[in-house]
Short mmCIF file of C-alpha atoms in Angstrom, two decimals:
data_model
loop_
_atom_site.label_atom_id
_atom_site.label_comp_id
_atom_site.label_asym_id
_atom_site.label_seq_id
_atom_site.Cartn_x
_atom_site.Cartn_y
_atom_site.Cartn_z
CA MET A 1 -8.81 31.48 -31.37
CA VAL A 2 -6.40 30.27 -28.57
CA GLN A 3 -7.20 33.52 -26.80
CA LYS A 4 -10.74 32.29 -26.49
CA TYR A 5 -9.97 29.02 -25.37
CA LEU A 6 -7.08 30.50 -22.63
CA ASN A 7 -10.09 33.06 -21.43
CA ARG A 8 -12.51 29.89 -20.14
CA ILE A 9 -9.93 28.57 -18.15
CA SER A 10 -9.98 29.76 -14.43
CA GLY A 11 -6.71 31.31 -13.08
CA PRO A 12 -5.69 29.01 -10.67
CA LEU A 13 -6.17 26.16 -12.79
CA LEU A 14 -3.93 28.25 -15.66
CA ASP A 15 -1.53 28.97 -12.86
CA ARG A 16 -0.84 25.20 -12.35
CA ILE A 17 -0.03 24.86 -15.98
CA ASP A 18 3.52 25.16 -16.69
CA ILE A 19 3.96 24.53 -20.68
CA HIS A 20 1.55 26.03 -22.97
CA ILE A 21 2.32 24.90 -26.49
CA GLU A 22 0.69 25.94 -29.99
CA VAL A 23 -0.05 22.88 -31.93
CA VAL A 24 -1.00 23.85 -35.71
CA PRO A 25 -3.43 21.68 -37.70
CA VAL A 26 -1.24 19.28 -39.79
CA ASN A 27 -2.72 18.12 -43.11
CA TYR A 28 -4.73 14.86 -43.28
CA ASP A 29 -2.33 13.79 -46.37
CA LYS A 30 1.07 14.72 -44.98
CA LEU A 31 -0.20 12.54 -41.91
CA SER A 32 -1.45 9.86 -43.77
CA ASP A 33 1.67 9.90 -46.06
CA SER A 34 3.47 6.30 -45.94
CA GLY A 35 6.92 7.36 -46.88
CA LYS A 36 9.49 5.65 -44.74
CA VAL A 37 8.40 3.41 -42.12
CA GLU A 38 10.33 1.70 -39.71
CA HIS A 39 9.55 -2.10 -38.84
CA SER A 40 8.74 -2.25 -34.59
CA SER A 41 11.61 -4.80 -34.26
CA VAL A 42 13.89 -2.28 -35.78
CA VAL A 43 12.73 0.53 -33.52
CA ARG A 44 13.12 -1.84 -30.70
CA GLU A 45 16.68 -2.78 -31.63
CA ARG A 46 17.44 0.48 -31.45
CA VAL A 47 15.67 1.09 -27.65
CA VAL A 48 17.75 -1.91 -26.52
CA ARG A 49 20.68 -0.66 -27.84
CA ALA A 50 20.37 2.80 -26.50
CA ARG A 51 19.43 0.95 -22.89
CA GLU A 52 22.96 -0.65 -22.77
CA ILE A 53 24.56 2.52 -23.40
CA GLN A 54 22.67 4.17 -21.00
CA ALA A 55 23.37 1.41 -17.98
CA LYS A 56 26.83 1.15 -19.43
CA ASP A 57 27.07 5.24 -18.66
CA LEU A 58 25.32 4.78 -15.46
CA SER A 59 27.77 2.38 -14.16
CA ARG A 60 30.81 4.53 -14.76
CA LEU A 61 29.27 7.11 -12.72
CA LYS A 62 28.43 4.79 -10.15
CA GLU A 63 32.07 4.03 -10.14
CA SER A 64 33.40 7.63 -10.51
CA ILE A 65 31.30 8.84 -7.38
CA GLN A 66 33.39 8.70 -4.16
CA ILE A 67 32.26 6.63 -1.18
CA PRO A 68 31.51 9.77 1.30
CA ARG A 69 33.59 9.82 4.27
CA CYS A 70 30.57 9.83 6.66
CA HIS A 71 30.89 5.80 6.09
CA LEU A 72 33.22 6.30 8.66
CA GLN A 73 31.01 7.48 11.31
CA CYS A 74 27.67 5.84 10.38
CA SER A 75 26.45 2.57 11.94
CA GLU A 76 26.60 -0.59 10.85
CA ASN A 77 22.69 -0.51 9.72
CA THR A 78 23.41 3.09 7.66
CA VAL A 79 26.52 1.62 5.91
CA SER A 80 24.54 -1.48 4.93
CA TRP A 81 21.32 0.52 3.83
CA MET A 82 23.85 3.13 1.71
CA ASN A 83 25.39 -0.09 0.07
CA GLN A 84 21.99 -1.36 -0.86
CA ALA A 85 20.90 2.11 -2.52
CA GLU A 86 23.86 2.47 -4.50
CA ASP A 87 23.53 -1.24 -6.15
CA CYS A 88 19.55 0.40 -7.20
#
């Protein structure tokens, strides 16, 4: 059945699709099961914590990157621009 649909897509278009995933049907009863449900505020807290950890890791990474020696040969404007880019 999958091959039937793949045959309908033109070759050049199919070449532009990088990922092909076959998705199997899910039973409605399994989909509508109201087992463990998380409140959105709990999920939000987890996302906020993850973002804080990511920000810490990124700041440590920025601190560990050595300033290139090209600063010695760059103009004042270039150095200013590079410093602004580091702050992003």
